mmCIF file of N, CA, C and O in Angstrom:
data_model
loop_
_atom_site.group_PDB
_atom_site.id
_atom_site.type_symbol
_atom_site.label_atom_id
_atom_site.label_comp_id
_atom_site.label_asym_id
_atom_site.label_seq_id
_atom_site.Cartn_x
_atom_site.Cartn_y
_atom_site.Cartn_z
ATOM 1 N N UNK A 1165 80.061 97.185 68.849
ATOM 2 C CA UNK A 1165 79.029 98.193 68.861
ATOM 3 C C UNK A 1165 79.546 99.441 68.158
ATOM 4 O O UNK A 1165 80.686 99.869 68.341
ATOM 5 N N UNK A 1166 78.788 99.923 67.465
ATOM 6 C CA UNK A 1166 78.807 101.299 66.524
ATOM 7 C C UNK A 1166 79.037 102.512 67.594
ATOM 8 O O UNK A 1166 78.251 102.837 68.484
ATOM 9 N N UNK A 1167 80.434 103.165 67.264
ATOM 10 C CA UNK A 1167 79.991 104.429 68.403
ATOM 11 C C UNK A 1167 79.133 105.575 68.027
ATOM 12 O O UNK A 1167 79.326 105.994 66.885
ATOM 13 N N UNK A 1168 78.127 106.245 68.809
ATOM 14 C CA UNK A 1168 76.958 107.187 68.676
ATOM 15 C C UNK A 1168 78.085 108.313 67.623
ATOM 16 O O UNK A 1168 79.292 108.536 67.527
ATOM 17 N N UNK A 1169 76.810 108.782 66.986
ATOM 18 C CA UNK A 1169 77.424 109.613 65.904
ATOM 19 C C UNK A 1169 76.744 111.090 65.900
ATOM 20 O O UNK A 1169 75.555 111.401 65.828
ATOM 21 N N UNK A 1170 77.777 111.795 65.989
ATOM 22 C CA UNK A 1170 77.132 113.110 66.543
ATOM 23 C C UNK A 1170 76.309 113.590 65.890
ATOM 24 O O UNK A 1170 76.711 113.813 64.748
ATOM 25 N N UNK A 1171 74.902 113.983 66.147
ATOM 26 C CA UNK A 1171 73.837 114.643 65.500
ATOM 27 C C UNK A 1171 73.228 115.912 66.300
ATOM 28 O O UNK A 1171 72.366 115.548 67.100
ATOM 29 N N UNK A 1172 73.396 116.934 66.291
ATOM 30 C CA UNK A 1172 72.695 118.448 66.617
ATOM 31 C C UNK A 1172 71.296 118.198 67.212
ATOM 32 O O UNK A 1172 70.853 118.464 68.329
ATOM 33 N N UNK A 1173 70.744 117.624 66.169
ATOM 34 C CA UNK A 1173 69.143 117.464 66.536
ATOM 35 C C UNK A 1173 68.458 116.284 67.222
ATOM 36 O O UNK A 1173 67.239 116.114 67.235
ATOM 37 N N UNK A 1174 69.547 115.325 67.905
ATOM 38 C CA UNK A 1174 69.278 114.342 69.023
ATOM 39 C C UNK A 1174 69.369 114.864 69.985
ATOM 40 O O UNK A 1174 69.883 115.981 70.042
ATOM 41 N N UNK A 1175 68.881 114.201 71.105
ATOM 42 C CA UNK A 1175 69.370 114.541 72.876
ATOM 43 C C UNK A 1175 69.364 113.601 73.220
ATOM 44 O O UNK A 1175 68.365 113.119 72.686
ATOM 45 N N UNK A 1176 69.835 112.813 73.848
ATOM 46 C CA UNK A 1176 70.440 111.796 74.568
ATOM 47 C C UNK A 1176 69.858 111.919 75.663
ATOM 48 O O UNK A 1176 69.862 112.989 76.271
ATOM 49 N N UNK A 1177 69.277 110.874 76.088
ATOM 50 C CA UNK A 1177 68.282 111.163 77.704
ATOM 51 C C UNK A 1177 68.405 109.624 78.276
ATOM 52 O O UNK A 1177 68.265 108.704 77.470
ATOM 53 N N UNK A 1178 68.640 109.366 79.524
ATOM 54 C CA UNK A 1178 68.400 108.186 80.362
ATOM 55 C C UNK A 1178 67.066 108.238 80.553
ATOM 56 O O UNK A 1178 66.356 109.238 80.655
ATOM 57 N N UNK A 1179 66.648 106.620 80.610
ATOM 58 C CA UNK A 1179 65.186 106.272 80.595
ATOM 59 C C UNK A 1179 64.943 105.282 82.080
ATOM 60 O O UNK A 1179 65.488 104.439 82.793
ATOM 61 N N UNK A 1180 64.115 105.825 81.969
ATOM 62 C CA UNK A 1180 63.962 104.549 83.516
ATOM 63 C C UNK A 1180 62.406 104.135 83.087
ATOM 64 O O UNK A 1180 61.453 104.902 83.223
ATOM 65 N N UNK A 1181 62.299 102.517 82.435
ATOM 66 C CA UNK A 1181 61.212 101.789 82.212
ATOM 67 C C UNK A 1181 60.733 100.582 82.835
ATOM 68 O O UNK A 1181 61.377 100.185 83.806
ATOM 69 N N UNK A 1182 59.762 99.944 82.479
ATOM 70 C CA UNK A 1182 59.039 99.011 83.037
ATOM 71 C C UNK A 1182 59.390 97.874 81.851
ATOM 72 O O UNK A 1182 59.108 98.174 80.691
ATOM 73 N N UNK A 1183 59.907 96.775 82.090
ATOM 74 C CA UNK A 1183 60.454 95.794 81.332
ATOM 75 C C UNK A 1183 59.829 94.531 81.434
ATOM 76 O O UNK A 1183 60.364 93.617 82.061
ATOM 77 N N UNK A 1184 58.183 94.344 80.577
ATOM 78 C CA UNK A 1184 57.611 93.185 80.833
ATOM 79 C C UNK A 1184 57.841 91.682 80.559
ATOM 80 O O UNK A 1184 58.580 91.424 79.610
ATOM 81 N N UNK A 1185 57.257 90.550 81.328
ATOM 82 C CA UNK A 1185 58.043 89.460 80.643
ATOM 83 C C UNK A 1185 57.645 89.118 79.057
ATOM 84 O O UNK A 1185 56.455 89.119 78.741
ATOM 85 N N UNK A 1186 58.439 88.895 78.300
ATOM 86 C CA UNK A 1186 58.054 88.575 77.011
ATOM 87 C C UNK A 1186 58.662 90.295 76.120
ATOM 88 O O UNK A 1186 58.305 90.463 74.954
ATOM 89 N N UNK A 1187 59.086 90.825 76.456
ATOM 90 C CA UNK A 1187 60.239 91.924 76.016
ATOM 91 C C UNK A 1187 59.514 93.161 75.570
ATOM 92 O O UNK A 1187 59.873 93.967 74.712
ATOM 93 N N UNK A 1188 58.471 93.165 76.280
ATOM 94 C CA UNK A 1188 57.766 94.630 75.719
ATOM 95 C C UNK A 1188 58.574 95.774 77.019
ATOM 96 O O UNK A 1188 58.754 95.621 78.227
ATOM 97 N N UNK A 1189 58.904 96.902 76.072
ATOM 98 C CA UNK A 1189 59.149 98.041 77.178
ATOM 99 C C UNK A 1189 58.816 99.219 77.580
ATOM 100 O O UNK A 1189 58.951 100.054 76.685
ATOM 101 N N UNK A 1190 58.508 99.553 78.373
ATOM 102 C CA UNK A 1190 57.081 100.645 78.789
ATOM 103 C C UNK A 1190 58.077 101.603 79.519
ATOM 104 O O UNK A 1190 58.537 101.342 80.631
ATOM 105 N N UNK A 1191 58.397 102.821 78.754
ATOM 106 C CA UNK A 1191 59.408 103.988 79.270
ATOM 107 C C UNK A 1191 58.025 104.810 80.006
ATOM 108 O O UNK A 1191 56.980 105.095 79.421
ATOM 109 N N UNK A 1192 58.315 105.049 81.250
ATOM 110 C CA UNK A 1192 57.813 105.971 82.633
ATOM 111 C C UNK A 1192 58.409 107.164 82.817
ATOM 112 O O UNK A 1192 57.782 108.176 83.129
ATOM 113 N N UNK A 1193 59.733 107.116 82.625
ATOM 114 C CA UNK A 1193 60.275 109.333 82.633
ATOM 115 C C UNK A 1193 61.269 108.888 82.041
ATOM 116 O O UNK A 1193 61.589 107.732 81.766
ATOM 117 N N UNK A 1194 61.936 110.218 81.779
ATOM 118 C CA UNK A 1194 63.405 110.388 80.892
ATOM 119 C C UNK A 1194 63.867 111.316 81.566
ATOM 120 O O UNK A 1194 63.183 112.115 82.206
ATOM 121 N N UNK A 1195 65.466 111.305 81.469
ATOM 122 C CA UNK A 1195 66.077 112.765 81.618
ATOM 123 C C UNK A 1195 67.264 113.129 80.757
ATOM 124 O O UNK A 1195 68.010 112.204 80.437
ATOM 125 N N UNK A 1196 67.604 114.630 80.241
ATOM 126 C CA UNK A 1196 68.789 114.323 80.024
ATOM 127 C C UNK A 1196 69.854 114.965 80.369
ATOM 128 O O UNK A 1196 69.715 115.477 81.480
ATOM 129 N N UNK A 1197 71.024 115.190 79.815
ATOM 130 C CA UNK A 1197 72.323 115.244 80.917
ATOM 131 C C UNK A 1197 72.066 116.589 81.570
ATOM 132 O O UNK A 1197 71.852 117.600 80.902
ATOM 133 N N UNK A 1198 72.097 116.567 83.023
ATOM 134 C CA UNK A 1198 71.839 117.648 83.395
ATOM 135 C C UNK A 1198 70.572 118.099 83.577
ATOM 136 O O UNK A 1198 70.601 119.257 83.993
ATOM 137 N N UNK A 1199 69.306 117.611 83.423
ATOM 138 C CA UNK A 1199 68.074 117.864 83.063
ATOM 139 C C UNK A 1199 67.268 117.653 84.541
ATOM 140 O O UNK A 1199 67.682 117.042 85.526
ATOM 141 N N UNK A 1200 66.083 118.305 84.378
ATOM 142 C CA UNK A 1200 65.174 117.173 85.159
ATOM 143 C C UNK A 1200 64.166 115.878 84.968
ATOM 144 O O UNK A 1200 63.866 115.600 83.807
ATOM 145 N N UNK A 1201 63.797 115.328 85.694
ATOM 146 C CA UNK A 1201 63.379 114.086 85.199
ATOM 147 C C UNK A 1201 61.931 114.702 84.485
ATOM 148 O O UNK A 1201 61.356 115.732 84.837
ATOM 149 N N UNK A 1202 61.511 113.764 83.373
ATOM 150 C CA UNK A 1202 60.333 114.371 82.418
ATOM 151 C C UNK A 1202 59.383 112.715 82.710
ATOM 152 O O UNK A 1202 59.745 111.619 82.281
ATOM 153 N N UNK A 1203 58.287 112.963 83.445
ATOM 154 C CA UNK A 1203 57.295 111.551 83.602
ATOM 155 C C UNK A 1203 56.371 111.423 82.378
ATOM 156 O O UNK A 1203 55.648 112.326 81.957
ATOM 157 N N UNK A 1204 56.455 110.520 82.001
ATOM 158 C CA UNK A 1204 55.397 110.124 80.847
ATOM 159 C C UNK A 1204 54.142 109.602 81.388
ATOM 160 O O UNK A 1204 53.899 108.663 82.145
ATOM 161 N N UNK A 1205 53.122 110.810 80.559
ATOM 162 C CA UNK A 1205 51.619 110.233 81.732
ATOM 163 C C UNK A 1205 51.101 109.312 80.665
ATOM 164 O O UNK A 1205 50.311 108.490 81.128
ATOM 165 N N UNK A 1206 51.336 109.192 79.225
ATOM 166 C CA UNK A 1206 50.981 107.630 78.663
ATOM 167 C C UNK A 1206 51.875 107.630 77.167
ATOM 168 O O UNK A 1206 52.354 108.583 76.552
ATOM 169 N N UNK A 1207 51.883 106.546 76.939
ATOM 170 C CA UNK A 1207 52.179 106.213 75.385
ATOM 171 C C UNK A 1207 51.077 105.991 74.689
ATOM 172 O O UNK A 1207 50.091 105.407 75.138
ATOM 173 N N UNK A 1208 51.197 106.478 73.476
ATOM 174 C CA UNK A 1208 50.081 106.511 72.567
ATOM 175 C C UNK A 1208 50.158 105.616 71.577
ATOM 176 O O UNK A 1208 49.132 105.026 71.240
ATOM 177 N N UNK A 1209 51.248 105.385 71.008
ATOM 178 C CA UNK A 1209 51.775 104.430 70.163
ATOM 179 C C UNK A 1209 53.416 104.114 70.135
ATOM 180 O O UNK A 1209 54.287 104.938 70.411
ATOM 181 N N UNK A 1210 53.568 103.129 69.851
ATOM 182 C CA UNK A 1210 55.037 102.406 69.329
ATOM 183 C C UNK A 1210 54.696 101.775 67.981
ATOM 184 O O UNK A 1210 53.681 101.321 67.454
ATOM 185 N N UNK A 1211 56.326 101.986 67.559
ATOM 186 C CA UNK A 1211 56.316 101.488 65.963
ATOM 187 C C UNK A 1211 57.504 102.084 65.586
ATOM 188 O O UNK A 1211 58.114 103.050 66.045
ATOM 189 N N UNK A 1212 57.767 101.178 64.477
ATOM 190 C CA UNK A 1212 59.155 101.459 63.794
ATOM 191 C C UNK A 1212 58.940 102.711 62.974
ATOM 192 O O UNK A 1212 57.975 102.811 62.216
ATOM 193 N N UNK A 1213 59.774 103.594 63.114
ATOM 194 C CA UNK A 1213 59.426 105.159 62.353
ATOM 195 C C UNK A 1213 60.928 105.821 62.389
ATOM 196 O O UNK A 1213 61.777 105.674 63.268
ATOM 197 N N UNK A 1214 60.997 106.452 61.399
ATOM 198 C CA UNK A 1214 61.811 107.384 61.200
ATOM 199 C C UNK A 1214 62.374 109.033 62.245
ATOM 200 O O UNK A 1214 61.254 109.391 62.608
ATOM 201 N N UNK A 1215 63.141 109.863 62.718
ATOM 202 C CA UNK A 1215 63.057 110.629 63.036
ATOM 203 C C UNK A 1215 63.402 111.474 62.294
ATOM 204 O O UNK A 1215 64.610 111.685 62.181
ATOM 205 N N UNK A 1216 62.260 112.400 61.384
ATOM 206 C CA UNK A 1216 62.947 112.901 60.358
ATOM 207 C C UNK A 1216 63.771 114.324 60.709
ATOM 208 O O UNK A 1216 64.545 114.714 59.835
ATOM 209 N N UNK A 1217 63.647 115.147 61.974
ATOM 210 C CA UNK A 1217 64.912 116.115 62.764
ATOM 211 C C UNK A 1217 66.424 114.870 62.613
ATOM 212 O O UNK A 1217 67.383 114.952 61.845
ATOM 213 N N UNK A 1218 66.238 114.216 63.257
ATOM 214 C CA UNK A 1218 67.551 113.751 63.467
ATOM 215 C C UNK A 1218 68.243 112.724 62.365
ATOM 216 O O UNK A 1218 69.448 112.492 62.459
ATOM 217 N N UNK A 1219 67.365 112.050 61.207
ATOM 218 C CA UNK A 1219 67.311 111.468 59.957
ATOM 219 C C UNK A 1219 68.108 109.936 60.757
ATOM 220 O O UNK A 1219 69.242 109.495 60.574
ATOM 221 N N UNK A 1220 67.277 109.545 61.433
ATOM 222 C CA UNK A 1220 67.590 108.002 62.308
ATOM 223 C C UNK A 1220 66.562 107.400 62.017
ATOM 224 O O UNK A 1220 65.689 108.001 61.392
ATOM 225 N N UNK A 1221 66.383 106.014 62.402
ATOM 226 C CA UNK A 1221 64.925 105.384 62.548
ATOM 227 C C UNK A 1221 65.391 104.791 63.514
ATOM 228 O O UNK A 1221 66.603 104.769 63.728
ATOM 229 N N UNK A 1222 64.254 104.030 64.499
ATOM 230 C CA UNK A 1222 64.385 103.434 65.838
ATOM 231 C C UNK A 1222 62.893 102.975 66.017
ATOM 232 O O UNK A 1222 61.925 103.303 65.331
ATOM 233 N N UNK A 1223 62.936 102.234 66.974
ATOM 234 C CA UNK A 1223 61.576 102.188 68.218
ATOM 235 C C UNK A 1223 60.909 103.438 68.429
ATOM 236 O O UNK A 1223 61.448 104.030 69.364
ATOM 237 N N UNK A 1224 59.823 104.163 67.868
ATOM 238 C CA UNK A 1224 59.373 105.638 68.318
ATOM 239 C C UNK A 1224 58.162 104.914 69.507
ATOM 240 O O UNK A 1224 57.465 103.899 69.494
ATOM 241 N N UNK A 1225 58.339 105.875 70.330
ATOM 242 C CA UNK A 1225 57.126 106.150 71.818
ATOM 243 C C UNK A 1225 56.597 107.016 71.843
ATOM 244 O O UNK A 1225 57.143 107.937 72.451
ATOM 245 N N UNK A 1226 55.335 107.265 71.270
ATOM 246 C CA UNK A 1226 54.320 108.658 71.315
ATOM 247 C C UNK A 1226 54.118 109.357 72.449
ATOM 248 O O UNK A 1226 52.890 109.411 72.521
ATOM 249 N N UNK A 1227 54.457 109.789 73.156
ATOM 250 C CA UNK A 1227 54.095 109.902 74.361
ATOM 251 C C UNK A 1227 53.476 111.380 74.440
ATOM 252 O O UNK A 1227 53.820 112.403 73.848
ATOM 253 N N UNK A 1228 52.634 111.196 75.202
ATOM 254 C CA UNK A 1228 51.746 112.421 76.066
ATOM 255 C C UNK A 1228 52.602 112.873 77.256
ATOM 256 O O UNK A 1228 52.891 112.154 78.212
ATOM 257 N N UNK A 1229 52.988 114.198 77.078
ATOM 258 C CA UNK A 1229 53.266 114.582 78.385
ATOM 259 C C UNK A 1229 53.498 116.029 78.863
ATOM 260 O O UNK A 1229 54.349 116.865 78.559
ATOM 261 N N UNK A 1230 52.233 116.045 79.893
ATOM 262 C CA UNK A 1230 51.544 117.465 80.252
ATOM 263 C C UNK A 1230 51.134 117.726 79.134
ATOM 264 O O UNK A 1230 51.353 118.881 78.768
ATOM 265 N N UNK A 1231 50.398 116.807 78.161
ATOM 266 C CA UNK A 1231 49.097 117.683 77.216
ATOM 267 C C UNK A 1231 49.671 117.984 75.952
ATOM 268 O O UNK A 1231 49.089 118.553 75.028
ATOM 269 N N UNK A 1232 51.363 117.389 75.960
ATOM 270 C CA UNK A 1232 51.518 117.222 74.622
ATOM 271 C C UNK A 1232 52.443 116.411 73.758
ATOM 272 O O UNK A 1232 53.545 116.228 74.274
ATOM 273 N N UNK A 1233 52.280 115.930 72.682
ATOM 274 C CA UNK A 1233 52.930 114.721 72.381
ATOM 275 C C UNK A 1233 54.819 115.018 72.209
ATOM 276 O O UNK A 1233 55.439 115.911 71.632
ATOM 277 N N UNK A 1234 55.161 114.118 72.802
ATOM 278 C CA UNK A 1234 56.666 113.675 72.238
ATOM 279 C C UNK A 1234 57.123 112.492 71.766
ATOM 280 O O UNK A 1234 56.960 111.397 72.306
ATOM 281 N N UNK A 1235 57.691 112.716 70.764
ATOM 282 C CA UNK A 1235 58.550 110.963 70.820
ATOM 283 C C UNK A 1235 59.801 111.285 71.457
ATOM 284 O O UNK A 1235 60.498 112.289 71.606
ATOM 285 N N UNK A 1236 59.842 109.739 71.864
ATOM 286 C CA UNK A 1236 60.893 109.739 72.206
ATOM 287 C C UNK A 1236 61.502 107.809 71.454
ATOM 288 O O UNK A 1236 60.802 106.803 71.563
ATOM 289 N N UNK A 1237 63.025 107.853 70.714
ATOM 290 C CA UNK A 1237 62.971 106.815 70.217
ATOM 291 C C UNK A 1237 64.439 106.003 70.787
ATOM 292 O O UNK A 1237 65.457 106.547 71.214
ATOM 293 N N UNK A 1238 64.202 104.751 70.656
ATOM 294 C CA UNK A 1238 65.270 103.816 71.029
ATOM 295 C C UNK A 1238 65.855 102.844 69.676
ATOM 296 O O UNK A 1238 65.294 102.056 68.915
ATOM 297 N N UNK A 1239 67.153 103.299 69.800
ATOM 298 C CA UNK A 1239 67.809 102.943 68.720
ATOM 299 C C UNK A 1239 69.287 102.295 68.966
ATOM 300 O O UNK A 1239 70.191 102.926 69.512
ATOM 301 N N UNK A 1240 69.389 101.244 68.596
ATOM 302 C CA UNK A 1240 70.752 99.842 69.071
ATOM 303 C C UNK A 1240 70.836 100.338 71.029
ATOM 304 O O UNK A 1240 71.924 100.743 71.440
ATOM 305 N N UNK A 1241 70.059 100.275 71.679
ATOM 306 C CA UNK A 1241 70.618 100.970 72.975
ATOM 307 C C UNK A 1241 70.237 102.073 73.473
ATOM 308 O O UNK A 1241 69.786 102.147 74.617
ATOM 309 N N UNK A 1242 70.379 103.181 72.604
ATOM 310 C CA UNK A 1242 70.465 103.982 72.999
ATOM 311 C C UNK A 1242 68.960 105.087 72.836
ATOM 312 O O UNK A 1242 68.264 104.952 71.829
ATOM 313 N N UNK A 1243 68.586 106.121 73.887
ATOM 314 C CA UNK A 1243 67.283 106.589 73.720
ATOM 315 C C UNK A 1243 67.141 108.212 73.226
ATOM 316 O O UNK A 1243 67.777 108.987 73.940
ATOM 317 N N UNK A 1244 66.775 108.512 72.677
ATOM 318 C CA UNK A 1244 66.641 110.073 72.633
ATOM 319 C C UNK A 1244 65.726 110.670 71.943
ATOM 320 O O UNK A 1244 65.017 110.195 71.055
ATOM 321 N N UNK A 1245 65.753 111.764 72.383
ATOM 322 C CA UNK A 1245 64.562 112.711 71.934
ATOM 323 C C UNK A 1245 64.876 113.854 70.922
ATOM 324 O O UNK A 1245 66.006 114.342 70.890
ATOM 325 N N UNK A 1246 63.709 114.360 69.948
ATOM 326 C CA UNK A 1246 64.315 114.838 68.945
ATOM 327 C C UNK A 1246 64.549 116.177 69.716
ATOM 328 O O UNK A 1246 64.220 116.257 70.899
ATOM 329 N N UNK A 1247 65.017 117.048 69.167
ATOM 330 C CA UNK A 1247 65.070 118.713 69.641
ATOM 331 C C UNK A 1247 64.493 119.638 69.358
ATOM 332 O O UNK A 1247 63.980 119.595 68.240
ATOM 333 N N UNK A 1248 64.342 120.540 69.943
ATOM 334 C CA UNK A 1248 62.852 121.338 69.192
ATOM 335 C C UNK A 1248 63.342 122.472 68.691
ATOM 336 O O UNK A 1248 64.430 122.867 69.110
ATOM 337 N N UNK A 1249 62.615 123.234 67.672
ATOM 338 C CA UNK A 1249 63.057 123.832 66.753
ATOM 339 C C UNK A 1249 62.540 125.947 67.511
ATOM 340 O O UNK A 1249 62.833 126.934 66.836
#
């Protein structure tokens, strides 16, 4: 495995999801180090996309939460969110 490569404009957040049979995965909150937990009230879309803050591509998750969108993306493992400017 590739070790994570430091980027400024990632955050690194633990995910706690819903893991259906047949490998779809439905992320419910995030947090990250030190953080509080952030609940996702829906996903809007998934799809392979770029993060152009952090210049990665991954799994992106549109997510709505409290009224406004975030991605949040999963990439070899690992999940994170871009950073805001």
């Amino acid at each position: 495995m590739e070790p994570r490569r430091s980027n400024p404009n990632k955050i690194y957040v633990k995910v706690r999801a819903d893991h259906e049979i047949g490998g779809k995965i439905r992320p419910l909150c995030f947090r990250a180090v030190g953080g509080e937990a952030v609940k996702i009230d829906k996903i809007l879309d998934v799809r392979q996309a770029p993060s152009l803050k952090a210049e990665d591509q991954g799994l992106r998750f549109t997510c709505r939460i409290e009224g406004r969108e975030v991605f949040l993306f999963q990439d070899r493992g690992d999940w994170f969110i871009e950073k805001e400017d």
